[in-house]
Amino acid sequence: MTGVPASAAGGSGAKPVRGGKLGTAAVNQASLWNIANILTMVRLLLVPGFVLLLFHNGGYDPAWRSFAWAAFAIAMITDLFDGHLARTYNLVTDFGKIADPIADKAIMGAALVSLSILGDLPWWITGVIIARELGITLMRFWVIRHAVIPASRGGKLKTLAQGTAVGMYVLALTGPLATLRFWVMMVAVVLTVVTGLDYVRQAVVLRRKGLAAERAAAAERAAEAAEEA
């Protein structure tokens, strides 16, 4: 993901990593049109394409659902690379910090809502996952001025479980695989709730520390001003 402050990604003037696949010009200047942002834009464009493919011919054509699965898979795969590229090659931008989490939630939300509309996925599952993702996105902006919560192993497992489960529901599976995808989705729901609660805990702690640091800095500046006076 690209939702990382520039200070954490080399924005303070540190030289970017050399020897990568990107050209020197792309590395030295994090313009809007860099590879990380382009991947994020591609993911955003895939959202309406995915929905159209999934609902084509009534939404139950195995061939068109396979095409929809391909679009969903590409979107999930690009999510693995854009953040890594942005952090490694100093390509973090304000656009990326805002658009990347939106793109992540858009493709997953579109898939969940579409599957529930088709009757393939219970609405309560869609509600739990979307509520968690929207809540965490808002909380990210709530604490971003103070710190960025690093990606955890649980969060990565949650993303993997969600992507796998939703991908299995997009495909027209039958028999044992159709049963298996339900249990994979249950694992995804549990991880979604558990990691969401942990994220809230970390966000509250970081915000409190950030506010305390700001108050301490303000008090120090006030003391220095009083001494100069």
PDB file of C-alpha atoms in Angstrom:
ATOM      1  CA  MET A   1       0.000   0.000   0.000  1.00  0.00           C
ATOM      2  CA  THR A   2       1.001   3.576  -0.461  1.00  0.00           C
ATOM      3  CA  GLY A   3      -0.598   4.962   2.694  1.00  0.00           C
ATOM      4  CA  VAL A   4       2.710   5.812   4.377  1.00  0.00           C
ATOM      5  CA  PRO A   5       3.880   9.292   5.374  1.00  0.00           C
ATOM      6  CA  ALA A   6       6.729  10.644   3.356  1.00  0.00           C
ATOM      7  CA  SER A   7       8.863  10.936   6.461  1.00  0.00           C
ATOM      8  CA  ALA A   8       8.630   7.198   6.960  1.00  0.00           C
ATOM      9  CA  ALA A   9       9.473   6.441   3.392  1.00  0.00           C
ATOM     10  CA  GLY A  10      12.490   8.608   2.802  1.00  0.00           C
ATOM     11  CA  GLY A  11      10.650  11.888   2.341  1.00  0.00           C
ATOM     12  CA  SER A  12      13.007  13.630   4.740  1.00  0.00           C
ATOM     13  CA  GLY A  13      15.712  13.776   2.106  1.00  0.00           C
ATOM     14  CA  ALA A  14      17.174  10.285   2.375  1.00  0.00           C
ATOM     15  CA  LYS A  15      18.330   8.843  -0.909  1.00  0.00           C
ATOM     16  CA  PRO A  16      16.139   6.087  -2.360  1.00  0.00           C
ATOM     17  CA  VAL A  17      17.340   2.555  -2.744  1.00  0.00           C
ATOM     18  CA  ARG A  18      19.520   2.075  -5.796  1.00  0.00           C
ATOM     19  CA  GLY A  19      19.794  -0.932  -8.049  1.00  0.00           C
ATOM     20  CA  GLY A  20      16.067  -1.458  -8.474  1.00  0.00           C
ATOM     21  CA  LYS A  21      14.136  -2.047 -11.653  1.00  0.00           C
ATOM     22  CA  LEU A  22      12.786   1.497 -11.827  1.00  0.00           C
ATOM     23  CA  GLY A  23      14.701   4.190 -13.664  1.00  0.00           C
ATOM     24  CA  THR A  24      16.649   6.865 -11.846  1.00  0.00           C
ATOM     25  CA  ALA A  25      14.211   9.628 -12.804  1.00  0.00           C
ATOM     26  CA  ALA A  26      11.281   7.707 -11.366  1.00  0.00           C
ATOM     27  CA  VAL A  27      13.187   7.017  -8.175  1.00  0.00           C
ATOM     28  CA  ASN A  28      14.450  10.541  -7.620  1.00  0.00           C
ATOM     29  CA  GLN A  29      11.100  12.292  -7.990  1.00  0.00           C
ATOM     30  CA  ALA A  30       7.842  10.959  -6.553  1.00  0.00           C
ATOM     31  CA  SER A  31       5.527  12.515  -9.138  1.00  0.00           C
ATOM     32  CA  LEU A  32       1.854  11.661  -9.430  1.00  0.00           C
ATOM     33  CA  TRP A  33       2.514   9.469 -12.464  1.00  0.00           C
ATOM     34  CA  ASN A  34       4.769   6.912 -10.828  1.00  0.00           C
ATOM     35  CA  ILE A  35       4.420   3.140 -11.067  1.00  0.00           C
ATOM     36  CA  ALA A  36       2.934   2.758  -7.580  1.00  0.00           C
ATOM     37  CA  ASN A  37       0.170   5.290  -8.258  1.00  0.00           C
ATOM     38  CA  ILE A  38      -0.496   3.821 -11.696  1.00  0.00           C
ATOM     39  CA  LEU A  39      -1.076   0.403 -10.117  1.00  0.00           C
ATOM     40  CA  THR A  40      -3.483   2.026  -7.667  1.00  0.00           C
ATOM     41  CA  MET A  41      -5.339   3.719 -10.547  1.00  0.00           C
ATOM     42  CA  VAL A  42      -5.542   0.399 -12.398  1.00  0.00           C
ATOM     43  CA  ARG A  43      -7.085  -1.155  -9.303  1.00  0.00           C
ATOM     44  CA  LEU A  44      -9.691   1.606  -9.148  1.00  0.00           C
ATOM     45  CA  LEU A  45     -10.550   1.133 -12.826  1.00  0.00           C
ATOM     46  CA  LEU A  46     -10.921  -2.613 -12.315  1.00  0.00           C
ATOM     47  CA  VAL A  47     -13.773  -2.106  -9.844  1.00  0.00           C
ATOM     48  CA  PRO A  48     -16.517  -1.216 -12.377  1.00  0.00           C
ATOM     49  CA  GLY A  49     -15.056  -3.713 -14.839  1.00  0.00           C
ATOM     50  CA  PHE A  50     -15.270  -6.471 -12.251  1.00  0.00           C
ATOM     51  CA  VAL A  51     -18.901  -5.642 -11.445  1.00  0.00           C
ATOM     52  CA  LEU A  52     -19.910  -5.621 -15.123  1.00  0.00           C
ATOM     53  CA  LEU A  53     -18.231  -8.965 -15.735  1.00  0.00           C
ATOM     54  CA  LEU A  54     -19.782 -10.554 -12.652  1.00  0.00           C
ATOM     55  CA  PHE A  55     -23.345  -9.492 -13.496  1.00  0.00           C
ATOM     56  CA  HIS A  56     -23.099 -10.261 -17.217  1.00  0.00           C
ATOM     57  CA  ASN A  57     -25.797 -12.694 -18.374  1.00  0.00           C
ATOM     58  CA  GLY A  58     -27.593 -12.443 -15.051  1.00  0.00           C
ATOM     59  CA  GLY A  59     -24.566 -13.126 -12.899  1.00  0.00           C
ATOM     60  CA  TYR A  60     -24.641 -16.912 -13.106  1.00  0.00           C
ATOM     61  CA  ASP A  61     -22.640 -17.607 -16.264  1.00  0.00           C
ATOM     62  CA  PRO A  62     -19.553 -19.651 -15.220  1.00  0.00           C
ATOM     63  CA  ALA A  63     -17.449 -18.245 -18.060  1.00  0.00           C
ATOM     64  CA  TRP A  64     -18.179 -14.604 -17.253  1.00  0.00           C
ATOM     65  CA  ARG A  65     -17.679 -15.259 -13.561  1.00  0.00           C
ATOM     66  CA  SER A  66     -14.248 -16.623 -14.437  1.00  0.00           C
ATOM     67  CA  PHE A  67     -13.479 -13.352 -16.217  1.00  0.00           C
ATOM     68  CA  ALA A  68     -14.714 -11.467 -13.149  1.00  0.00           C
ATOM     69  CA  TRP A  69     -12.449 -13.612 -10.976  1.00  0.00           C
ATOM     70  CA  ALA A  70      -9.486 -12.696 -13.202  1.00  0.00           C
ATOM     71  CA  ALA A  71     -10.232  -8.974 -12.745  1.00  0.00           C
ATOM     72  CA  PHE A  72     -10.549  -9.457  -8.989  1.00  0.00           C
ATOM     73  CA  ALA A  73      -7.294 -11.429  -8.847  1.00  0.00           C
ATOM     74  CA  ILE A  74      -5.400  -8.747 -10.787  1.00  0.00           C
ATOM     75  CA  ALA A  75      -6.704  -6.080  -8.409  1.00  0.00           C
ATOM     76  CA  MET A  76      -5.611  -8.060  -5.367  1.00  0.00           C
ATOM     77  CA  ILE A  77      -2.183  -8.799  -6.853  1.00  0.00           C
ATOM     78  CA  THR A  78      -1.494  -5.147  -7.695  1.00  0.00           C
ATOM     79  CA  ASP A  79      -2.257  -4.335  -4.067  1.00  0.00           C
ATOM     80  CA  LEU A  80       0.751  -6.454  -3.092  1.00  0.00           C
ATOM     81  CA  PHE A  81       3.140  -4.434  -5.232  1.00  0.00           C
ATOM     82  CA  ASP A  82       2.151  -0.766  -5.176  1.00  0.00           C
ATOM     83  CA  GLY A  83       2.906  -0.227  -1.512  1.00  0.00           C
ATOM     84  CA  HIS A  84       6.211  -2.085  -1.694  1.00  0.00           C
ATOM     85  CA  LEU A  85       7.288  -0.018  -4.689  1.00  0.00           C
ATOM     86  CA  ALA A  86       6.242   3.243  -3.052  1.00  0.00           C
ATOM     87  CA  ARG A  87       8.159   2.557   0.147  1.00  0.00           C
ATOM     88  CA  THR A  88      11.239   1.022  -1.458  1.00  0.00           C
ATOM     89  CA  TYR A  89      11.739   3.613  -4.205  1.00  0.00           C
ATOM     90  CA  ASN A  90      10.537   6.719  -2.360  1.00  0.00           C
ATOM     91  CA  LEU A  91       7.430   7.071  -4.526  1.00  0.00           C
ATOM     92  CA  VAL A  92       5.040   8.014  -1.734  1.00  0.00           C
ATOM     93  CA  THR A  93       2.605  10.803  -2.687  1.00  0.00           C
ATOM     94  CA  ASP A  94      -0.398  12.435  -1.043  1.00  0.00           C
ATOM     95  CA  PHE A  95      -2.543  10.938  -3.806  1.00  0.00           C
ATOM     96  CA  GLY A  96      -1.266   7.452  -3.023  1.00  0.00           C
ATOM     97  CA  LYS A  97      -1.856   7.845   0.697  1.00  0.00           C
ATOM     98  CA  ILE A  98      -5.514   8.639   0.003  1.00  0.00           C
ATOM     99  CA  ALA A  99      -6.269   6.581  -3.116  1.00  0.00           C
ATOM    100  CA  ASP A 100      -4.595   3.332  -2.084  1.00  0.00           C
ATOM    101  CA  PRO A 101      -6.829   2.493   0.898  1.00  0.00           C
ATOM    102  CA  ILE A 102      -9.866   3.605  -1.118  1.00  0.00           C
ATOM    103  CA  ALA A 103      -8.911   1.248  -3.955  1.00  0.00           C
ATOM    104  CA  ASP A 104      -8.406  -1.614  -1.514  1.00  0.00           C
ATOM    105  CA  LYS A 105     -11.809  -1.180   0.059  1.00  0.00           C
ATOM    106  CA  ALA A 106     -13.563  -0.458  -3.252  1.00  0.00           C
ATOM    107  CA  ILE A 107     -12.687  -3.752  -4.944  1.00  0.00           C
ATOM    108  CA  MET A 108     -13.425  -5.822  -1.843  1.00  0.00           C
ATOM    109  CA  GLY A 109     -16.622  -3.919  -1.076  1.00  0.00           C
ATOM    110  CA  ALA A 110     -17.849  -4.205  -4.665  1.00  0.00           C
ATOM    111  CA  ALA A 111     -17.226  -7.951  -4.639  1.00  0.00           C
ATOM    112  CA  LEU A 112     -18.968  -8.512  -1.303  1.00  0.00           C
ATOM    113  CA  VAL A 113     -22.034  -6.414  -2.139  1.00  0.00           C
ATOM    114  CA  SER A 114     -22.327  -7.949  -5.615  1.00  0.00           C
ATOM    115  CA  LEU A 115     -22.137 -11.495  -4.248  1.00  0.00           C
ATOM    116  CA  SER A 116     -24.789 -10.685  -1.651  1.00  0.00           C
ATOM    117  CA  ILE A 117     -27.059  -9.172  -4.316  1.00  0.00           C
ATOM    118  CA  LEU A 118     -26.707 -12.386  -6.312  1.00  0.00           C
ATOM    119  CA  GLY A 119     -27.628 -14.383  -3.210  1.00  0.00           C
ATOM    120  CA  ASP A 120     -24.292 -16.185  -3.041  1.00  0.00           C
ATOM    121  CA  LEU A 121     -23.062 -14.571   0.177  1.00  0.00           C
ATOM    122  CA  PRO A 122     -25.098 -13.787   3.327  1.00  0.00           C
ATOM    123  CA  TRP A 123     -25.572 -10.074   3.883  1.00  0.00           C
ATOM    124  CA  TRP A 124     -24.377 -10.279   7.480  1.00  0.00           C
ATOM    125  CA  ILE A 125     -20.914 -11.349   6.302  1.00  0.00           C
ATOM    126  CA  THR A 126     -20.803  -8.432   3.885  1.00  0.00           C
ATOM    127  CA  GLY A 127     -21.916  -6.069   6.639  1.00  0.00           C
ATOM    128  CA  VAL A 128     -19.288  -7.231   9.131  1.00  0.00           C
ATOM    129  CA  ILE A 129     -16.386  -6.974   6.687  1.00  0.00           C
ATOM    130  CA  ILE A 130     -17.403  -3.638   5.160  1.00  0.00           C
ATOM    131  CA  ALA A 131     -18.095  -2.076   8.568  1.00  0.00           C
ATOM    132  CA  ARG A 132     -14.659  -3.147   9.769  1.00  0.00           C
ATOM    133  CA  GLU A 133     -12.838  -1.914   6.671  1.00  0.00           C
ATOM    134  CA  LEU A 134     -14.597   1.453   6.592  1.00  0.00           C
ATOM    135  CA  GLY A 135     -14.071   1.924  10.308  1.00  0.00           C
ATOM    136  CA  ILE A 136     -10.365   1.160  10.073  1.00  0.00           C
ATOM    137  CA  THR A 137      -9.968   3.473   7.078  1.00  0.00           C
ATOM    138  CA  LEU A 138     -11.526   6.355   9.017  1.00  0.00           C
ATOM    139  CA  MET A 139      -9.381   5.537  12.030  1.00  0.00           C
ATOM    140  CA  ARG A 140      -6.262   5.567   9.855  1.00  0.00           C
ATOM    141  CA  PHE A 141      -6.968   9.188   8.953  1.00  0.00           C
ATOM    142  CA  TRP A 142      -7.725   9.868  12.626  1.00  0.00           C
ATOM    143  CA  VAL A 143      -4.189   8.924  13.708  1.00  0.00           C
ATOM    144  CA  ILE A 144      -2.152   9.605  10.548  1.00  0.00           C
ATOM    145  CA  ARG A 145      -0.969  12.979  11.893  1.00  0.00           C
ATOM    146  CA  HIS A 146       0.654  11.222  14.840  1.00  0.00           C
ATOM    147  CA  ALA A 147       1.873   7.908  13.429  1.00  0.00           C
ATOM    148  CA  VAL A 148       1.196   5.079  11.010  1.00  0.00           C
ATOM    149  CA  ILE A 149       0.217   1.697  12.375  1.00  0.00           C
ATOM    150  CA  PRO A 150       2.482  -0.882  10.704  1.00  0.00           C
ATOM    151  CA  ALA A 151       0.996  -3.835   8.889  1.00  0.00           C
ATOM    152  CA  SER A 152       0.751  -6.812  11.214  1.00  0.00           C
ATOM    153  CA  ARG A 153       0.986 -10.500  10.457  1.00  0.00           C
ATOM    154  CA  GLY A 154      -2.653 -10.842  11.451  1.00  0.00           C
ATOM    155  CA  GLY A 155      -3.650  -8.090   9.046  1.00  0.00           C
ATOM    156  CA  LYS A 156      -1.789  -9.771   6.219  1.00  0.00           C
ATOM    157  CA  LEU A 157      -3.461 -13.093   7.021  1.00  0.00           C
ATOM    158  CA  LYS A 158      -6.816 -11.312   7.092  1.00  0.00           C
ATOM    159  CA  THR A 159      -6.234  -9.845   3.645  1.00  0.00           C
ATOM    160  CA  LEU A 160      -5.133 -13.214   2.291  1.00  0.00           C
ATOM    161  CA  ALA A 161      -8.141 -14.984   3.799  1.00  0.00           C
ATOM    162  CA  GLN A 162     -10.580 -12.363   2.515  1.00  0.00           C
ATOM    163  CA  GLY A 163      -9.116 -12.398  -0.976  1.00  0.00           C
ATOM    164  CA  THR A 164      -9.085 -16.191  -1.136  1.00  0.00           C
ATOM    165  CA  ALA A 165     -12.611 -16.560   0.211  1.00  0.00           C
ATOM    166  CA  VAL A 166     -14.148 -13.874  -1.998  1.00  0.00           C
ATOM    167  CA  GLY A 167     -12.289 -15.232  -5.012  1.00  0.00           C
ATOM    168  CA  MET A 168     -13.752 -18.681  -4.349  1.00  0.00           C
ATOM    169  CA  TYR A 169     -17.244 -17.180  -4.116  1.00  0.00           C
ATOM    170  CA  VAL A 170     -16.793 -15.304  -7.386  1.00  0.00           C
ATOM    171  CA  LEU A 171     -16.039 -18.558  -9.186  1.00  0.00           C
ATOM    172  CA  ALA A 172     -18.985 -20.852  -9.932  1.00  0.00           C
ATOM    173  CA  LEU A 173     -17.854 -23.657  -7.624  1.00  0.00           C
ATOM    174  CA  THR A 174     -19.904 -26.724  -6.754  1.00  0.00           C
ATOM    175  CA  GLY A 175     -19.550 -29.785  -4.533  1.00  0.00           C
ATOM    176  CA  PRO A 176     -16.811 -29.955  -1.878  1.00  0.00           C
ATOM    177  CA  LEU A 177     -15.201 -26.716  -3.082  1.00  0.00           C
ATOM    178  CA  ALA A 178     -18.451 -24.841  -2.499  1.00  0.00           C
ATOM    179  CA  THR A 179     -18.478 -26.165   1.078  1.00  0.00           C
ATOM    180  CA  LEU A 180     -14.804 -25.360   1.560  1.00  0.00           C
ATOM    181  CA  ARG A 181     -15.243 -21.740   0.517  1.00  0.00           C
ATOM    182  CA  PHE A 182     -17.800 -21.224   3.300  1.00  0.00           C
ATOM    183  CA  TRP A 183     -15.285 -22.270   5.939  1.00  0.00           C
ATOM    184  CA  VAL A 184     -12.564 -20.170   4.347  1.00  0.00           C
ATOM    185  CA  MET A 185     -14.943 -17.226   4.567  1.00  0.00           C
ATOM    186  CA  MET A 186     -15.613 -17.977   8.239  1.00  0.00           C
ATOM    187  CA  VAL A 187     -11.878 -17.852   8.909  1.00  0.00           C
ATOM    188  CA  ALA A 188     -11.750 -14.522   7.062  1.00  0.00           C
ATOM    189  CA  VAL A 189     -14.602 -13.118   9.170  1.00  0.00           C
ATOM    190  CA  VAL A 190     -12.920 -14.136  12.436  1.00  0.00           C
ATOM    191  CA  LEU A 191      -9.608 -12.599  11.347  1.00  0.00           C
ATOM    192  CA  THR A 192     -11.450  -9.475  10.205  1.00  0.00           C
ATOM    193  CA  VAL A 193     -13.005  -8.928  13.634  1.00  0.00           C
ATOM    194  CA  VAL A 194      -9.927  -9.838  15.695  1.00  0.00           C
ATOM    195  CA  THR A 195      -7.497  -7.704  13.685  1.00  0.00           C
ATOM    196  CA  GLY A 196      -9.995  -4.851  13.627  1.00  0.00           C
ATOM    197  CA  LEU A 197     -10.174  -4.770  17.418  1.00  0.00           C
ATOM    198  CA  ASP A 198      -6.377  -4.894  17.637  1.00  0.00           C
ATOM    199  CA  TYR A 199      -6.117  -2.008  15.172  1.00  0.00           C
ATOM    200  CA  VAL A 200      -8.472   0.092  17.295  1.00  0.00           C
ATOM    201  CA  ARG A 201      -6.344  -0.617  20.370  1.00  0.00           C
ATOM    202  CA  GLN A 202      -3.145   0.412  18.599  1.00  0.00           C
ATOM    203  CA  ALA A 203      -4.758   3.529  17.131  1.00  0.00           C
ATOM    204  CA  VAL A 204      -5.974   4.740  20.524  1.00  0.00           C
ATOM    205  CA  VAL A 205      -2.546   4.174  22.102  1.00  0.00           C
ATOM    206  CA  LEU A 206      -0.708   5.956  19.286  1.00  0.00           C
ATOM    207  CA  ARG A 207      -3.067   8.914  19.294  1.00  0.00           C
ATOM    208  CA  ARG A 208      -2.697   9.337  23.048  1.00  0.00           C
ATOM    209  CA  LYS A 209       1.091   9.243  22.738  1.00  0.00           C
ATOM    210  CA  GLY A 210       0.993  11.692  19.854  1.00  0.00           C
ATOM    211  CA  LEU A 211      -1.196  14.159  21.733  1.00  0.00           C
ATOM    212  CA  ALA A 212       0.998  13.847  24.822  1.00  0.00           C
ATOM    213  CA  ALA A 213       4.098  14.562  22.727  1.00  0.00           C
ATOM    214  CA  GLU A 214       2.416  17.614  21.185  1.00  0.00           C
ATOM    215  CA  ARG A 215       1.462  18.967  24.604  1.00  0.00           C
ATOM    216  CA  ALA A 216       5.003  18.420  25.880  1.00  0.00           C
ATOM    217  CA  ALA A 217       6.465  20.197  22.853  1.00  0.00           C
ATOM    218  CA  ALA A 218       4.035  23.093  23.274  1.00  0.00           C
ATOM    219  CA  ALA A 219       4.949  23.413  26.949  1.00  0.00           C
ATOM    220  CA  GLU A 220       8.653  23.399  26.076  1.00  0.00           C
ATOM    221  CA  ARG A 221       8.169  26.134  23.479  1.00  0.00           C
ATOM    222  CA  ALA A 222       6.183  28.191  25.962  1.00  0.00           C
ATOM    223  CA  ALA A 223       8.934  27.815  28.566  1.00  0.00           C
ATOM    224  CA  GLU A 224      11.600  28.866  26.069  1.00  0.00           C
ATOM    225  CA  ALA A 225       9.531  31.888  25.053  1.00  0.00           C
ATOM    226  CA  ALA A 226       9.113  32.873  28.696  1.00  0.00           C
ATOM    227  CA  GLU A 227      12.870  32.648  29.283  1.00  0.00           C
ATOM    228  CA  GLU A 228      13.615  34.810  26.245  1.00  0.00           C
ATOM    229  CA  ALA A 229      11.106  37.380  27.425  1.00  0.00           C
TER     230      ALA A 229
END
